[in-house]
mmCIF file of C-alpha atoms in Angstrom:
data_model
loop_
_atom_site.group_PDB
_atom_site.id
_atom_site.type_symbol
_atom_site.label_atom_id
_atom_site.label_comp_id
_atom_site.label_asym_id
_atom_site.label_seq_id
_atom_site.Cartn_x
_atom_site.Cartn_y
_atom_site.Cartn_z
ATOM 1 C CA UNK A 1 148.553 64.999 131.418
ATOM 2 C CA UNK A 2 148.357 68.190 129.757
ATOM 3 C CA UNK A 3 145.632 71.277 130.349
ATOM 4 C CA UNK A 4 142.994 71.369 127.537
ATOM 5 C CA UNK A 5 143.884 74.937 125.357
ATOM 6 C CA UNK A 6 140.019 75.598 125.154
ATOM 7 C CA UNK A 7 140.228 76.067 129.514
ATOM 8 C CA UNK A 8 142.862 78.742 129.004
ATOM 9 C CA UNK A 9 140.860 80.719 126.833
ATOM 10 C CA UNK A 10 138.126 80.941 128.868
ATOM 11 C CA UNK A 11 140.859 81.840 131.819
ATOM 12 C CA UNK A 12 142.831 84.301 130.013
ATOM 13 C CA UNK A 13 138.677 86.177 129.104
ATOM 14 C CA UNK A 14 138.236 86.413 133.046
ATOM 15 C CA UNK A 15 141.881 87.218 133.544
ATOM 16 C CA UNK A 16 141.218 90.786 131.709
ATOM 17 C CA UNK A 17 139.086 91.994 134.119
ATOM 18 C CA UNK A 18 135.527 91.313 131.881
ATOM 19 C CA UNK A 19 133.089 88.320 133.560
ATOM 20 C CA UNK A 20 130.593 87.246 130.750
ATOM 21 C CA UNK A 21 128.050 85.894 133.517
ATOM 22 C CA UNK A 22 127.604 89.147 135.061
ATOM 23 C CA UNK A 23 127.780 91.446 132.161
ATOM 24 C CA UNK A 24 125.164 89.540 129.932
ATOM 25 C CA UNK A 25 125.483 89.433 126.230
ATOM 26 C CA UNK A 26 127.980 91.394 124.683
ATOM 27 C CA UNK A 27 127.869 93.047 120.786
ATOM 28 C CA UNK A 28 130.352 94.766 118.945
ATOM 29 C CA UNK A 29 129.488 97.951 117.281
ATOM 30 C CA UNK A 30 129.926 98.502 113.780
ATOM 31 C CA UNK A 31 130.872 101.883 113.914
ATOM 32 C CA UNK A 32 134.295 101.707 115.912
ATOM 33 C CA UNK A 33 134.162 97.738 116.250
ATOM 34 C CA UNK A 34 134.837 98.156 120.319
ATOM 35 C CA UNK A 35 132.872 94.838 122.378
ATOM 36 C CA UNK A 36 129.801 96.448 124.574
ATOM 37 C CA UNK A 37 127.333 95.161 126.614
ATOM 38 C CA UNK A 38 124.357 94.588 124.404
ATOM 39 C CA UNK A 39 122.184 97.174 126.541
ATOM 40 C CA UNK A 40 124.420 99.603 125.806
ATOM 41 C CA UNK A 41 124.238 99.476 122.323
ATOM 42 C CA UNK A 42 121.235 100.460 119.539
ATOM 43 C CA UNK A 43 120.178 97.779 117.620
ATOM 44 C CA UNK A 44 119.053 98.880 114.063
ATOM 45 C CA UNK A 45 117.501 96.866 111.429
ATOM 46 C CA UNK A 46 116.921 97.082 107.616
ATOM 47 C CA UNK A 47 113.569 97.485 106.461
ATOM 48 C CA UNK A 48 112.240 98.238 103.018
ATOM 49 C CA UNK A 49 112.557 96.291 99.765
ATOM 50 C CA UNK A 50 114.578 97.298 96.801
ATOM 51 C CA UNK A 51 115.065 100.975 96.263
ATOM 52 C CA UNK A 52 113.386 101.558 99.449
ATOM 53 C CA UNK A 53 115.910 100.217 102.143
ATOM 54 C CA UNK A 54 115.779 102.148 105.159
ATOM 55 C CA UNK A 55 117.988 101.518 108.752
ATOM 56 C CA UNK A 56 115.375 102.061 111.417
ATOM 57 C CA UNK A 57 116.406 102.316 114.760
ATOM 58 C CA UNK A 58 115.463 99.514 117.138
ATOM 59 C CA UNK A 59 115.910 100.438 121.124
ATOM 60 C CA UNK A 60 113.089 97.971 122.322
ATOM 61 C CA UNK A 61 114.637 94.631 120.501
ATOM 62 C CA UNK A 62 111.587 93.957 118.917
ATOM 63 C CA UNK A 63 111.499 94.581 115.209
ATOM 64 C CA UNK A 64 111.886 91.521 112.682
ATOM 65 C CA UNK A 65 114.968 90.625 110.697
ATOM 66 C CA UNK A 66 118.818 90.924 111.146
ATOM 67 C CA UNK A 67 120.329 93.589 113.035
ATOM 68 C CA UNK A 68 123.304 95.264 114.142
ATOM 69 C CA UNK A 69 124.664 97.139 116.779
ATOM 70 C CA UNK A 70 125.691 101.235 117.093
ATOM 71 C CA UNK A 71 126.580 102.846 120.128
ATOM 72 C CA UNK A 72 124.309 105.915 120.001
ATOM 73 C CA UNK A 73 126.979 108.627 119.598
ATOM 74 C CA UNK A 74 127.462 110.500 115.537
ATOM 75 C CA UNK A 75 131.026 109.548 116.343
ATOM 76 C CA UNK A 76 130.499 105.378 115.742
ATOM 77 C CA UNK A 77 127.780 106.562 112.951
ATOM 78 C CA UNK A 78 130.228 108.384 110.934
ATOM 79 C CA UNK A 79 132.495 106.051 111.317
ATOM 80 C CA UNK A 80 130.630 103.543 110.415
ATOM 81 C CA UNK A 81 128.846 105.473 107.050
ATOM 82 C CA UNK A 82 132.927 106.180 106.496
ATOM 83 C CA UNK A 83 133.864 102.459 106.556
ATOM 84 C CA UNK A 84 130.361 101.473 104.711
ATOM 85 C CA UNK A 85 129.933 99.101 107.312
ATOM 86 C CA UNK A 86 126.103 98.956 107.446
ATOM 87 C CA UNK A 87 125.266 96.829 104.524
ATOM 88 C CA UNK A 88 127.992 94.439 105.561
ATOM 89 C CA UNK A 89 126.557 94.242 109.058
ATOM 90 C CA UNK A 90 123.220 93.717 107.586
ATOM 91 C CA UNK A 91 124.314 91.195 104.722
ATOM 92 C CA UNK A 92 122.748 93.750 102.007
ATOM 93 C CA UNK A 93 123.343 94.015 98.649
ATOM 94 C CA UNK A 94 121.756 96.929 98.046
ATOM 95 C CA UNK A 95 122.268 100.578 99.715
ATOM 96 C CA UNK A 96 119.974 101.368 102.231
ATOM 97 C CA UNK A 97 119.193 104.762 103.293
ATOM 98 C CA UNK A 98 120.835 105.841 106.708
ATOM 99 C CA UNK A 99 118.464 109.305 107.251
ATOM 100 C CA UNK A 100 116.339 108.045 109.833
ATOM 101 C CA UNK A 101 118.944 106.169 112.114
ATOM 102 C CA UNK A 102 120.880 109.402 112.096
ATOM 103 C CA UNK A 103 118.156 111.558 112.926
ATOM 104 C CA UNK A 104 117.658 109.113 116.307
ATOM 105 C CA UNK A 105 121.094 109.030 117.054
ATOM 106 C CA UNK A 106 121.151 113.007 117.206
ATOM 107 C CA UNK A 107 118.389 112.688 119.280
ATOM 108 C CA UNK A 108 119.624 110.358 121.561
ATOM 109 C CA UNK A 109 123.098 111.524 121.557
ATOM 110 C CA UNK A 110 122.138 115.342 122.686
ATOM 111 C CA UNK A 111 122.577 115.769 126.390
ATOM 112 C CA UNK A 112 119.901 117.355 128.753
ATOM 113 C CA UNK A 113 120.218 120.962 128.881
ATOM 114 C CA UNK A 114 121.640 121.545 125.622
ATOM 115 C CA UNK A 115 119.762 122.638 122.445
ATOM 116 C CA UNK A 116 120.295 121.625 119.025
ATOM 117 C CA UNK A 117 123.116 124.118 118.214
ATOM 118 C CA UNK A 118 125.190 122.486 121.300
ATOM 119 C CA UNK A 119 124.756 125.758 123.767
ATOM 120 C CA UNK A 120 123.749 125.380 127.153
ATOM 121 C CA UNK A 121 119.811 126.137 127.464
ATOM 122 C CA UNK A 122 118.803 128.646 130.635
ATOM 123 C CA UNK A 123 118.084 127.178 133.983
ATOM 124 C CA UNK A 124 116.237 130.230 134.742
ATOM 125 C CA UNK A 125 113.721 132.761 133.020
ATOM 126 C CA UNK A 126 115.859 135.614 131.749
ATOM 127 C CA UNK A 127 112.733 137.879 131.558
ATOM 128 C CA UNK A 128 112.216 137.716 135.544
#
């Protein structure tokens, strides 16, 4: 008798090095479409009626509605504004306003000890 082809799909997942039971639930980011663990990822929903759509940012999981998934890097944002993937992600037919889940993502995305303007903050007091 012949293998089942719904086994070696399932075989061929684990065969590229990724095991689903360990890694948890997996999204794919709308920005550069790339499969992440779910943790890894912002979720951002669409709140707001008509002319008033906004993306808000979602890190705790917890706000109602559908959402979508951004790594938190301007890179996958731009990309994403670029491709005017949002609404599709969200199922909108209207254009929501992206100003808010940008402003997060900058201030997620900047790394300890650098300011704004990407330089390297002091370690030390430079008037001592």
């Amino acid at each position: 008798m012949r293998p089942r082809r719904g086994t070696d799909r399932i075989r061929v997942r684990r065969d590229r090095g990724v095991d689903l039971d360990s890694v948890g639930p997996t999204r794919t980011c709308v920005g550069c479409r790339n499969r992440a663990p779910a943790d890894s990822l912002l979720r951002f929903v669409a709140a707001g009626t008509g002319d008033d759509l906004r993306l808000l940012p979602d890190p705790k999981r917890r706000l109602p509605g559908r959402g979508a998934h951004l790594h938190p890097d301007p890179a996958c944002f731009a990309q994403a504004e670029r491709r005017r993937a949002f609404g599709r992600a969200l199922r909108l037919t209207g254009f929501a306003n992206p100003e808010l889940l940008a402003e997060h993502i900058r201030t997620v995305s900047v790394p300890c000890g650098t300011n704004d303007d990407g330089t390297l903050s002091p370690r030390h007091d430079l008037a001592r």
